[in-house]
PDB file of C-alpha atoms and ligand atoms in Angstrom:
ATOM      1  CA  UNK A 101     103.532  83.614  93.243  1.00  0.00           C
ATOM      2  CA  UNK A 102     106.638  83.269  95.460  1.00  0.00           C
ATOM      3  CA  UNK A 103     105.687  85.054  98.679  1.00  0.00           C
ATOM      4  CA  UNK A 104     109.411  85.906  99.382  1.00  0.00           C
ATOM      5  CA  UNK A 105     109.853  87.776  96.106  1.00  0.00           C
ATOM      6  CA  UNK A 106     109.593  91.479  96.072  1.00  0.00           C
ATOM      7  CA  UNK A 107     106.406  92.560  94.498  1.00  0.00           C
ATOM      8  CA  UNK A 108     105.501  95.722  92.622  1.00  0.00           C
ATOM      9  CA  UNK A 109     101.936  96.816  92.291  1.00  0.00           C
ATOM     10  CA  UNK A 110     101.744  95.762  88.682  1.00  0.00           C
ATOM     11  CA  UNK A 111     101.737  92.092  89.812  1.00  0.00           C
ATOM     12  CA  UNK A 112      98.513  92.604  91.837  1.00  0.00           C
ATOM     13  CA  UNK A 113      95.115  91.801  90.530  1.00  0.00           C
ATOM     14  CA  UNK A 114      93.609  95.301  90.289  1.00  0.00           C
ATOM     15  CA  UNK A 115      90.140  93.872  90.339  1.00  0.00           C
ATOM     16  CA  UNK A 116      90.615  92.309  93.723  1.00  0.00           C
ATOM     17  CA  UNK A 117      92.157  95.054  95.833  1.00  0.00           C
ATOM     18  CA  UNK A 118      90.795  94.804  99.365  1.00  0.00           C
ATOM     19  CA  UNK A 119      88.430  97.726  99.726  1.00  0.00           C
ATOM     20  CA  UNK A 120      88.823  98.086 103.489  1.00  0.00           C
ATOM     21  CA  UNK A 121      92.190  97.443 105.084  1.00  0.00           C
ATOM     22  CA  UNK A 122      92.899  97.736 108.891  1.00  0.00           C
ATOM     23  CA  UNK A 123      96.385  97.885 110.195  1.00  0.00           C
ATOM     24  CA  UNK A 124      97.830  97.308 113.667  1.00  0.00           C
ATOM     25  CA  UNK A 125     100.958  99.361 113.352  1.00  0.00           C
ATOM     26  CA  UNK A 126     103.182  97.576 115.842  1.00  0.00           C
ATOM     27  CA  UNK A 127     106.933  97.541 116.381  1.00  0.00           C
ATOM     28  CA  UNK A 128     107.960 101.205 116.573  1.00  0.00           C
ATOM     29  CA  UNK A 129     109.602 100.730 119.889  1.00  0.00           C
ATOM     30  CA  UNK A 130     111.679  97.626 118.993  1.00  0.00           C
ATOM     31  CA  UNK A 131     112.624  99.298 115.590  1.00  0.00           C
ATOM     32  CA  UNK A 132     114.236 102.069 117.643  1.00  0.00           C
ATOM     33  CA  UNK A 133     115.755  99.846 120.390  1.00  0.00           C
ATOM     34  CA  UNK A 134     117.464  97.738 117.646  1.00  0.00           C
ATOM     35  CA  UNK A 135     119.178 100.906 116.561  1.00  0.00           C
ATOM     36  CA  UNK A 136     120.177 102.095 120.016  1.00  0.00           C
ATOM     37  CA  UNK A 137     117.635 104.962 119.702  1.00  0.00           C
ATOM     38  CA  UNK A 138     114.960 106.068 122.106  1.00  0.00           C
ATOM     39  CA  UNK A 139     111.507 104.646 121.489  1.00  0.00           C
ATOM     40  CA  UNK A 140     110.257 108.108 120.436  1.00  0.00           C
ATOM     41  CA  UNK A 141     112.516 107.865 117.430  1.00  0.00           C
ATOM     42  CA  UNK A 142     110.593 104.736 116.355  1.00  0.00           C
ATOM     43  CA  UNK A 143     107.306 106.561 116.759  1.00  0.00           C
ATOM     44  CA  UNK A 144     108.548 109.412 114.567  1.00  0.00           C
ATOM     45  CA  UNK A 145     109.555 106.918 111.853  1.00  0.00           C
ATOM     46  CA  UNK A 146     106.217 105.271 112.314  1.00  0.00           C
ATOM     47  CA  UNK A 147     104.393 108.494 111.544  1.00  0.00           C
ATOM     48  CA  UNK A 148     106.488 108.873 108.293  1.00  0.00           C
ATOM     49  CA  UNK A 149     105.401 105.433 107.300  1.00  0.00           C
ATOM     50  CA  UNK A 150     101.671 106.280 107.891  1.00  0.00           C
ATOM     51  CA  UNK A 151     102.165 108.824 105.086  1.00  0.00           C
ATOM     52  CA  UNK A 152     103.815 106.418 102.785  1.00  0.00           C
ATOM     53  CA  UNK A 153     101.214 103.631 103.304  1.00  0.00           C
ATOM     54  CA  UNK A 154      98.281 106.004 103.117  1.00  0.00           C
ATOM     55  CA  UNK A 155      99.450 107.299  99.713  1.00  0.00           C
ATOM     56  CA  UNK A 156      99.991 103.832  98.376  1.00  0.00           C
ATOM     57  CA  UNK A 157      96.588 102.572  99.575  1.00  0.00           C
ATOM     58  CA  UNK A 158      94.824 105.526  97.929  1.00  0.00           C
ATOM     59  CA  UNK A 159      96.791 104.909  94.732  1.00  0.00           C
ATOM     60  CA  UNK A 160      95.858 101.204  94.657  1.00  0.00           C
ATOM     61  CA  UNK A 161      92.125 101.928  95.078  1.00  0.00           C
ATOM     62  CA  UNK A 162      91.546 100.964  98.646  1.00  0.00           C
ATOM     63  CA  UNK A 163      88.492 102.757 100.010  1.00  0.00           C
ATOM     64  CA  UNK A 164      88.949 102.530 103.811  1.00  0.00           C
ATOM     65  CA  UNK A 165      92.309 102.364 105.620  1.00  0.00           C
ATOM     66  CA  UNK A 166      91.914 102.028 109.405  1.00  0.00           C
ATOM     67  CA  UNK A 167      95.114 102.442 111.433  1.00  0.00           C
ATOM     68  CA  UNK A 168      95.511 101.670 115.120  1.00  0.00           C
ATOM     69  CA  UNK A 169      97.358 104.643 116.595  1.00  0.00           C
ATOM     70  CA  UNK A 170      96.673 104.496 120.253  1.00  0.00           C
ATOM     71  CA  UNK A 171      94.630 101.962 122.237  1.00  0.00           C
ATOM     72  CA  UNK A 172      92.825 102.485 125.460  1.00  0.00           C
ATOM     73  CA  UNK A 173      95.434 100.115 126.997  1.00  0.00           C
ATOM     74  CA  UNK A 174      98.298 102.397 125.744  1.00  0.00           C
ATOM     75  CA  UNK A 175      97.605 104.912 128.586  1.00  0.00           C
ATOM     76  CA  UNK A 176      99.399 102.328 130.718  1.00  0.00           C
ATOM     77  CA  UNK A 177     102.717 103.209 129.104  1.00  0.00           C
ATOM     78  CA  UNK A 178     105.184 105.484 130.900  1.00  0.00           C
ATOM     79  CA  UNK A 179     103.830 109.041 130.909  1.00  0.00           C
ATOM     80  CA  UNK A 180     106.740 110.446 128.853  1.00  0.00           C
ATOM     81  CA  UNK A 181     105.948 108.061 126.066  1.00  0.00           C
ATOM     82  CA  UNK A 182     102.151 108.811 126.171  1.00  0.00           C
ATOM     83  CA  UNK A 183     103.119 112.475 125.973  1.00  0.00           C
ATOM     84  CA  UNK A 184     105.333 111.930 123.005  1.00  0.00           C
ATOM     85  CA  UNK A 185     102.529 110.047 121.228  1.00  0.00           C
ATOM     86  CA  UNK A 186     100.021 112.783 121.904  1.00  0.00           C
ATOM     87  CA  UNK A 187     102.479 115.462 120.816  1.00  0.00           C
ATOM     88  CA  UNK A 188     103.034 113.534 117.517  1.00  0.00           C
ATOM     89  CA  UNK A 189      99.269 113.582 116.842  1.00  0.00           C
ATOM     90  CA  UNK A 190      99.201 117.382 117.555  1.00  0.00           C
ATOM     91  CA  UNK A 191     102.354 118.164 115.497  1.00  0.00           C
ATOM     92  CA  UNK A 192     102.493 115.604 112.640  1.00  0.00           C
ATOM     93  CA  UNK A 193      98.885 114.996 111.621  1.00  0.00           C
ATOM     94  CA  UNK A 194      98.881 117.233 108.622  1.00  0.00           C
ATOM     95  CA  UNK A 195      96.137 117.918 106.100  1.00  0.00           C
ATOM     96  CA  UNK A 196      98.646 117.997 103.248  1.00  0.00           C
ATOM     97  CA  UNK A 197      99.026 114.261 102.592  1.00  0.00           C
ATOM     98  CA  UNK A 198      95.276 113.856 102.667  1.00  0.00           C
ATOM     99  CA  UNK A 199      94.612 116.775 100.409  1.00  0.00           C
ATOM    100  CA  UNK A 200      97.308 115.667  97.938  1.00  0.00           C
ATOM    101  CA  UNK A 201      95.713 112.177  97.670  1.00  0.00           C
ATOM    102  CA  UNK A 202      92.053 113.255  97.846  1.00  0.00           C
ATOM    103  CA  UNK A 203      91.750 111.406 101.157  1.00  0.00           C
ATOM    104  CA  UNK A 204      89.101 112.088 103.748  1.00  0.00           C
ATOM    105  CA  UNK A 205      90.358 111.787 107.317  1.00  0.00           C
ATOM    106  CA  UNK A 206      88.185 110.361 110.121  1.00  0.00           C
ATOM    107  CA  UNK A 207      88.910 109.089 113.668  1.00  0.00           C
ATOM    108  CA  UNK A 208      87.385 106.309 115.800  1.00  0.00           C
ATOM    109  CA  UNK A 209      87.768 106.307 119.498  1.00  0.00           C
ATOM    110  CA  UNK A 210      87.117 108.494 122.511  1.00  0.00           C
ATOM    111  CA  UNK A 211      89.136 111.663 121.754  1.00  0.00           C
ATOM    112  CA  UNK A 212      87.649 113.540 124.726  1.00  0.00           C
ATOM    113  CA  UNK A 213      90.459 112.152 126.829  1.00  0.00           C
ATOM    114  CA  UNK A 214      93.224 113.429 124.451  1.00  0.00           C
ATOM    115  CA  UNK A 215      95.112 116.568 125.431  1.00  0.00           C
ATOM    116  CA  UNK A 216      93.467 119.585 123.766  1.00  0.00           C
ATOM    117  CA  UNK A 217      96.100 120.239 121.045  1.00  0.00           C
ATOM    118  CA  UNK A 218      95.876 116.575 119.776  1.00  0.00           C
ATOM    119  CA  UNK A 219      92.070 116.626 120.006  1.00  0.00           C
ATOM    120  CA  UNK A 220      91.855 119.944 118.130  1.00  0.00           C
ATOM    121  CA  UNK A 221      94.205 118.806 115.340  1.00  0.00           C
ATOM    122  CA  UNK A 222      92.118 115.648 114.825  1.00  0.00           C
ATOM    123  CA  UNK A 223      88.936 117.716 114.561  1.00  0.00           C
ATOM    124  CA  UNK A 224      90.489 120.285 112.242  1.00  0.00           C
ATOM    125  CA  UNK A 225      91.990 117.737 109.978  1.00  0.00           C
ATOM    126  CA  UNK A 226      88.610 115.976 109.704  1.00  0.00           C
ATOM    127  CA  UNK A 227      86.813 119.218 108.859  1.00  0.00           C
ATOM    128  CA  UNK A 228      89.389 120.297 106.301  1.00  0.00           C
ATOM    129  CA  UNK A 229      89.310 116.958 104.465  1.00  0.00           C
ATOM    130  CA  UNK A 230      85.663 116.063 104.698  1.00  0.00           C
ATOM    131  CA  UNK A 231      84.952 116.549 100.989  1.00  0.00           C
ATOM    132  CA  UNK A 232      87.763 114.289  99.726  1.00  0.00           C
ATOM    133  CA  UNK A 233      86.439 111.334  97.918  1.00  0.00           C
ATOM    134  CA  UNK A 234      89.171 108.821  96.847  1.00  0.00           C
ATOM    135  CA  UNK A 235      89.669 107.039 100.119  1.00  0.00           C
ATOM    136  CA  UNK A 236      88.903 107.464 103.887  1.00  0.00           C
ATOM    137  CA  UNK A 237      91.878 107.173 106.211  1.00  0.00           C
ATOM    138  CA  UNK A 238      90.675 106.386 109.716  1.00  0.00           C
ATOM    139  CA  UNK A 239      92.815 106.649 112.788  1.00  0.00           C
ATOM    140  CA  UNK A 240      91.946 104.709 115.900  1.00  0.00           C
ATOM    141  CA  UNK A 241      92.743 107.012 118.806  1.00  0.00           C
ATOM    142  CA  UNK A 242      92.011 106.010 122.416  1.00  0.00           C
ATOM    143  CA  UNK A 243      90.100 103.197 120.848  1.00  0.00           C
ATOM    144  CA  UNK A 244      89.396  99.710 121.885  1.00  0.00           C
ATOM    145  CA  UNK A 245      86.690  97.284 120.699  1.00  0.00           C
ATOM    146  CA  UNK A 246      85.493  96.356 124.183  1.00  0.00           C
ATOM    147  CA  UNK A 247      85.088 100.125 124.951  1.00  0.00           C
ATOM    148  CA  UNK A 248      83.149 100.559 121.749  1.00  0.00           C
ATOM    149  CA  UNK A 249      80.894  97.555 122.334  1.00  0.00           C
ATOM    150  CA  UNK A 250      80.255  98.611 125.916  1.00  0.00           C
ATOM    151  CA  UNK A 251      79.292 102.036 124.817  1.00  0.00           C
ATOM    152  CA  UNK A 252      76.900 100.632 122.077  1.00  0.00           C
ATOM    153  CA  UNK A 253      75.171  98.465 124.688  1.00  0.00           C
ATOM    154  CA  UNK A 254      74.879 101.282 127.161  1.00  0.00           C
ATOM    155  CA  UNK A 255      73.330 103.507 124.426  1.00  0.00           C
ATOM    156  CA  UNK A 256      70.889 100.832 123.495  1.00  0.00           C
ATOM    157  CA  UNK A 257      69.626 100.491 127.119  1.00  0.00           C
ATOM    158  CA  UNK A 258      69.197 104.212 127.260  1.00  0.00           C
ATOM    159  CA  UNK A 259      67.118 104.115 124.128  1.00  0.00           C
ATOM    160  CA  UNK A 260      65.074 101.164 125.408  1.00  0.00           C
ATOM    161  CA  UNK A 261      64.393 102.880 128.748  1.00  0.00           C
ATOM    162  CA  UNK A 262      63.167 105.849 126.820  1.00  0.00           C
ATOM    163  CA  UNK A 263      60.715 103.606 124.963  1.00  0.00           C
ATOM    164  CA  UNK A 264      62.437 104.049 121.598  1.00  0.00           C
ATOM    165  CA  UNK A 265      63.936 100.687 121.196  1.00  0.00           C
ATOM    166  CA  UNK A 266      62.395  97.160 121.345  1.00  0.00           C
ATOM    167  CA  UNK A 267      64.326  93.893 121.719  1.00  0.00           C
ATOM    168  CA  UNK A 268      63.382  92.906 118.206  1.00  0.00           C
ATOM    169  CA  UNK A 269      64.970  96.155 116.884  1.00  0.00           C
ATOM    170  CA  UNK A 270      68.386  94.883 117.857  1.00  0.00           C
ATOM    171  CA  UNK A 271      70.019  92.914 115.013  1.00  0.00           C
ATOM    172  CA  UNK A 272      73.497  92.850 113.471  1.00  0.00           C
ATOM    173  CA  UNK A 273      72.730  95.799 111.304  1.00  0.00           C
ATOM    174  CA  UNK A 274      71.639  97.840 114.377  1.00  0.00           C
ATOM    175  CA  UNK A 275      74.797  96.957 116.215  1.00  0.00           C
ATOM    176  CA  UNK A 276      77.070  97.792 113.315  1.00  0.00           C
ATOM    177  CA  UNK A 277      75.323 101.173 112.879  1.00  0.00           C
ATOM    178  CA  UNK A 278      75.910 101.967 116.584  1.00  0.00           C
ATOM    179  CA  UNK A 279      79.647 101.287 116.529  1.00  0.00           C
ATOM    180  CA  UNK A 280      82.344 103.958 115.895  1.00  0.00           C
ATOM    181  CA  UNK A 281      82.929 102.402 112.436  1.00  0.00           C
ATOM    182  CA  UNK A 282      79.358 102.950 111.133  1.00  0.00           C
ATOM    183  CA  UNK A 283      80.592 105.055 108.227  1.00  0.00           C
ATOM    184  CA  UNK A 284      82.845 102.391 106.727  1.00  0.00           C
ATOM    185  CA  UNK A 285      82.818  98.760 105.529  1.00  0.00           C
ATOM    186  CA  UNK A 286      84.281  95.994 107.573  1.00  0.00           C
ATOM    187  CA  UNK A 287      87.933  95.241 106.913  1.00  0.00           C
ATOM    188  CA  UNK A 288      88.502  92.802 104.172  1.00  0.00           C
ATOM    189  CA  UNK A 289      92.209  92.516 105.260  1.00  0.00           C
ATOM    190  CA  UNK A 290      93.667  93.038 108.758  1.00  0.00           C
ATOM    191  CA  UNK A 291      97.469  93.455 108.809  1.00  0.00           C
ATOM    192  CA  UNK A 292      99.593  93.419 111.977  1.00  0.00           C
ATOM    193  CA  UNK A 293     103.212  94.240 111.736  1.00  0.00           C
ATOM    194  CA  UNK A 294     105.770  93.659 114.418  1.00  0.00           C
ATOM    195  CA  UNK A 295     105.568  89.865 114.877  1.00  0.00           C
ATOM    196  CA  UNK A 296     102.882  89.533 117.553  1.00  0.00           C
ATOM    197  CA  UNK A 297     100.010  87.146 116.802  1.00  0.00           C
ATOM    198  CA  UNK A 298      97.200  88.953 118.502  1.00  0.00           C
ATOM    199  CA  UNK A 299      94.372  91.395 117.839  1.00  0.00           C
ATOM    200  CA  UNK A 300      94.956  93.739 120.982  1.00  0.00           C
ATOM    201  CA  UNK A 301      91.326  94.863 121.326  1.00  0.00           C
ATOM    202  CA  UNK A 302      91.007  96.075 117.778  1.00  0.00           C
ATOM    203  CA  UNK A 303      87.809  95.960 115.676  1.00  0.00           C
ATOM    204  CA  UNK A 304      86.569  92.659 117.173  1.00  0.00           C
ATOM    205  CA  UNK A 305      83.085  92.865 115.762  1.00  0.00           C
ATOM    206  CA  UNK A 306      84.198  94.256 112.430  1.00  0.00           C
ATOM    207  CA  UNK A 307      86.900  91.550 111.838  1.00  0.00           C
ATOM    208  CA  UNK A 308      84.446  88.646 112.076  1.00  0.00           C
ATOM    209  CA  UNK A 309      85.246  87.690 108.490  1.00  0.00           C
ATOM    210  CA  UNK A 310      88.412  89.632 107.670  1.00  0.00           C
ATOM    211  CA  UNK A 311      91.540  87.890 106.332  1.00  0.00           C
ATOM    212  CA  UNK A 312      94.382  88.223 108.751  1.00  0.00           C
ATOM    213  CA  UNK A 313      97.972  88.816 107.675  1.00  0.00           C
ATOM    214  CA  UNK A 314     100.782  88.901 110.275  1.00  0.00           C
ATOM    215  CA  UNK A 315     104.360  89.765 109.461  1.00  0.00           C
ATOM    216  CA  UNK A 316     107.529  90.304 111.510  1.00  0.00           C
ATOM    217  CA  UNK A 317     108.579  93.548 109.905  1.00  0.00           C
ATOM    218  CA  UNK A 318     108.439  96.430 112.360  1.00  0.00           C
ATOM    219  CA  UNK A 319     105.986  99.203 111.352  1.00  0.00           C
ATOM    220  CA  UNK A 320     108.606 101.849 110.355  1.00  0.00           C
ATOM    221  CA  UNK A 321     110.054  99.332 107.893  1.00  0.00           C
ATOM    222  CA  UNK A 322     106.703  98.118 106.431  1.00  0.00           C
ATOM    223  CA  UNK A 323     106.964  99.926 103.034  1.00  0.00           C
ATOM    224  CA  UNK A 324     105.061  99.715  99.686  1.00  0.00           C
ATOM    225  CA  UNK A 325     106.492  96.343  98.747  1.00  0.00           C
ATOM    226  CA  UNK A 326     105.434  94.852 102.101  1.00  0.00           C
ATOM    227  CA  UNK A 327     101.926  96.154 101.557  1.00  0.00           C
ATOM    228  CA  UNK A 328     101.942  94.659  98.066  1.00  0.00           C
ATOM    229  CA  UNK A 329     103.087  91.326  99.569  1.00  0.00           C
ATOM    230  CA  UNK A 330     100.166  91.431 102.115  1.00  0.00           C
ATOM    231  CA  UNK A 331      97.713  92.242  99.331  1.00  0.00           C
ATOM    232  CA  UNK A 332      99.143  89.386  97.188  1.00  0.00           C
ATOM    233  CA  UNK A 333      98.652  86.982 100.067  1.00  0.00           C
ATOM    234  CA  UNK A 334      95.139  88.164 100.425  1.00  0.00           C
ATOM    235  CA  UNK A 335      94.466  87.634  96.717  1.00  0.00           C
ATOM    236  CA  UNK A 336      95.485  84.030  97.094  1.00  0.00           C
ATOM    237  CA  UNK A 337      92.895  83.318  99.732  1.00  0.00           C
ATOM    238  CA  UNK A 338      89.400  82.009  98.989  1.00  0.00           C
ATOM    239  CA  UNK A 339      86.849  83.823 101.147  1.00  0.00           C
ATOM    240  CA  UNK A 340      84.055  81.353 101.778  1.00  0.00           C
ATOM    241  CA  UNK A 341      81.798  82.966 104.350  1.00  0.00           C
ATOM    242  CA  UNK A 342      80.622  79.608 105.506  1.00  0.00           C
ATOM    243  CA  UNK A 343      80.035  78.175 102.096  1.00  0.00           C
ATOM    244  CA  UNK A 344      82.016  75.320 100.439  1.00  0.00           C
ATOM    245  CA  UNK A 345      84.866  76.122  98.165  1.00  0.00           C
ATOM    246  CA  UNK A 346      82.881  74.756  95.164  1.00  0.00           C
ATOM    247  CA  UNK A 347      79.932  77.094  95.850  1.00  0.00           C
ATOM    248  CA  UNK A 348      82.291  80.062  95.856  1.00  0.00           C
ATOM    249  CA  UNK A 349      84.059  79.003  92.631  1.00  0.00           C
ATOM    250  CA  UNK A 350      80.755  78.475  90.820  1.00  0.00           C
ATOM    251  CA  UNK A 351      79.607  81.885  92.019  1.00  0.00           C
TER     252      UNK A 351
HETATM  253  C1  LIG B 582     103.219 100.590 118.003  1.00  0.00           C
HETATM  254  O1  LIG B 582     104.574 100.333 118.309  1.00  0.00           O
HETATM  255  C2  LIG B 582     102.863 101.990 118.270  1.00  0.00           C
HETATM  256  C3  LIG B 582     101.920 102.188 119.440  1.00  0.00           C
HETATM  257  C4  LIG B 582     101.407 101.213 120.139  1.00  0.00           C
HETATM  258  C5  LIG B 582     101.571 103.517 119.780  1.00  0.00           C
HETATM  259  P1  LIG B 582     105.003  99.936 119.802  1.00  0.00           P
HETATM  260  O2  LIG B 582     105.349 101.255 120.549  1.00  0.00           O
HETATM  261  O3  LIG B 582     104.022  99.083 120.431  1.00  0.00           O
HETATM  262  O4  LIG B 582     106.334  99.162 119.499  1.00  0.00           O
HETATM  263  P2  LIG B 582     106.926  97.838 120.279  1.00  0.00           P
HETATM  264  O5  LIG B 582     105.759  96.866 120.123  1.00  0.00           O
HETATM  265  O6  LIG B 582     107.119  98.237 121.645  1.00  0.00           O
HETATM  266  O7  LIG B 582     108.065  97.513 119.530  1.00  0.00           O
HETATM  267  C1  LIG B 583      98.517  97.701 119.612  1.00  0.00           C
HETATM  268  O1  LIG B 583      99.905  97.718 119.899  1.00  0.00           O
HETATM  269  C2  LIG B 583      98.047  99.162 119.648  1.00  0.00           C
HETATM  270  C3  LIG B 583      98.542  99.983 118.592  1.00  0.00           C
HETATM  271  C4  LIG B 583      99.234  99.582 117.531  1.00  0.00           C
HETATM  272  C5  LIG B 583      98.195 101.349 118.747  1.00  0.00           C
HETATM  273  P1  LIG B 583     100.504  97.383 121.322  1.00  0.00           P
HETATM  274  O2  LIG B 583     101.914  97.275 121.202  1.00  0.00           O
HETATM  275  O3  LIG B 583      99.961  98.372 122.370  1.00  0.00           O
HETATM  276  O4  LIG B 583      99.904  95.986 121.643  1.00  0.00           O
HETATM  277  P2  LIG B 583     100.109  94.866 122.792  1.00  0.00           P
HETATM  278  O5  LIG B 583      99.910  95.634 124.117  1.00  0.00           O
HETATM  279  O6  LIG B 583     101.554  94.521 122.649  1.00  0.00           O
HETATM  280  O7  LIG B 583      99.196  93.745 122.503  1.00  0.00           O
HETATM  281 MG1  LIG B 584     103.768  97.121 120.598  1.00  0.00          MG
END
């Protein structure tokens, strides 16, 4: 398959759709700057695109879509930009898109630090969509992997001090179950838009065996055909999990 060609979904192998996709939605600011617009315009377009990609993932049969919305490091941005982002969560996170697509909404991250309207909108949206079944859309809000792992370790020490946890109780399963993502499967595919080749403190534990896909397209321009391209690239990979290629082919 020519990776440059435009792809429609019919060219994808429907039996090999990544069940869990994580996205680092990067490039909103540069998208706006290129057009002489304020960065906030990029974030607004970015939100529009979340709707587009969420619907398409649900349609394709993805089960978990985990989108990086605001990292713990993003508090370091100018106050006005942080406020814009928080306002967008409060105003633009709507139940409708999730209800229409039978999608359950969840969050990961420490939402306690969010301004009350944003926090309340997140909680309400989660409550209203909790019985939807087709896909789970997860937003990472005030999230970072190091924060999450630090918290898990601290919680484990508290349990151990209370006599409820022994060293031999701690295994990979225990750790996975004590991370924010304990309701979902690890990403099969991690996509980062916007051209940077880094993971920016996202899902470090969970991406241990994910396939990575980086593209230069800014997030507001990453539309259905770009998603198809990413999935097509994923479908060309052989996931070996430490085995030899021959072992994998023979099943
Ligand atoms: C991603 O776009 C959105 C957030 C981090 C909230 P950016 O705002 O990082 O856009 P660039 O990287 O500056 O272009
Ligand atoms: C990562 O993007 C965080 C989100 C997409 C929410 P950033 O734009 O904040 O990442 P860095 O700081 O350039 O690595
Ligand atoms: Mg960025």
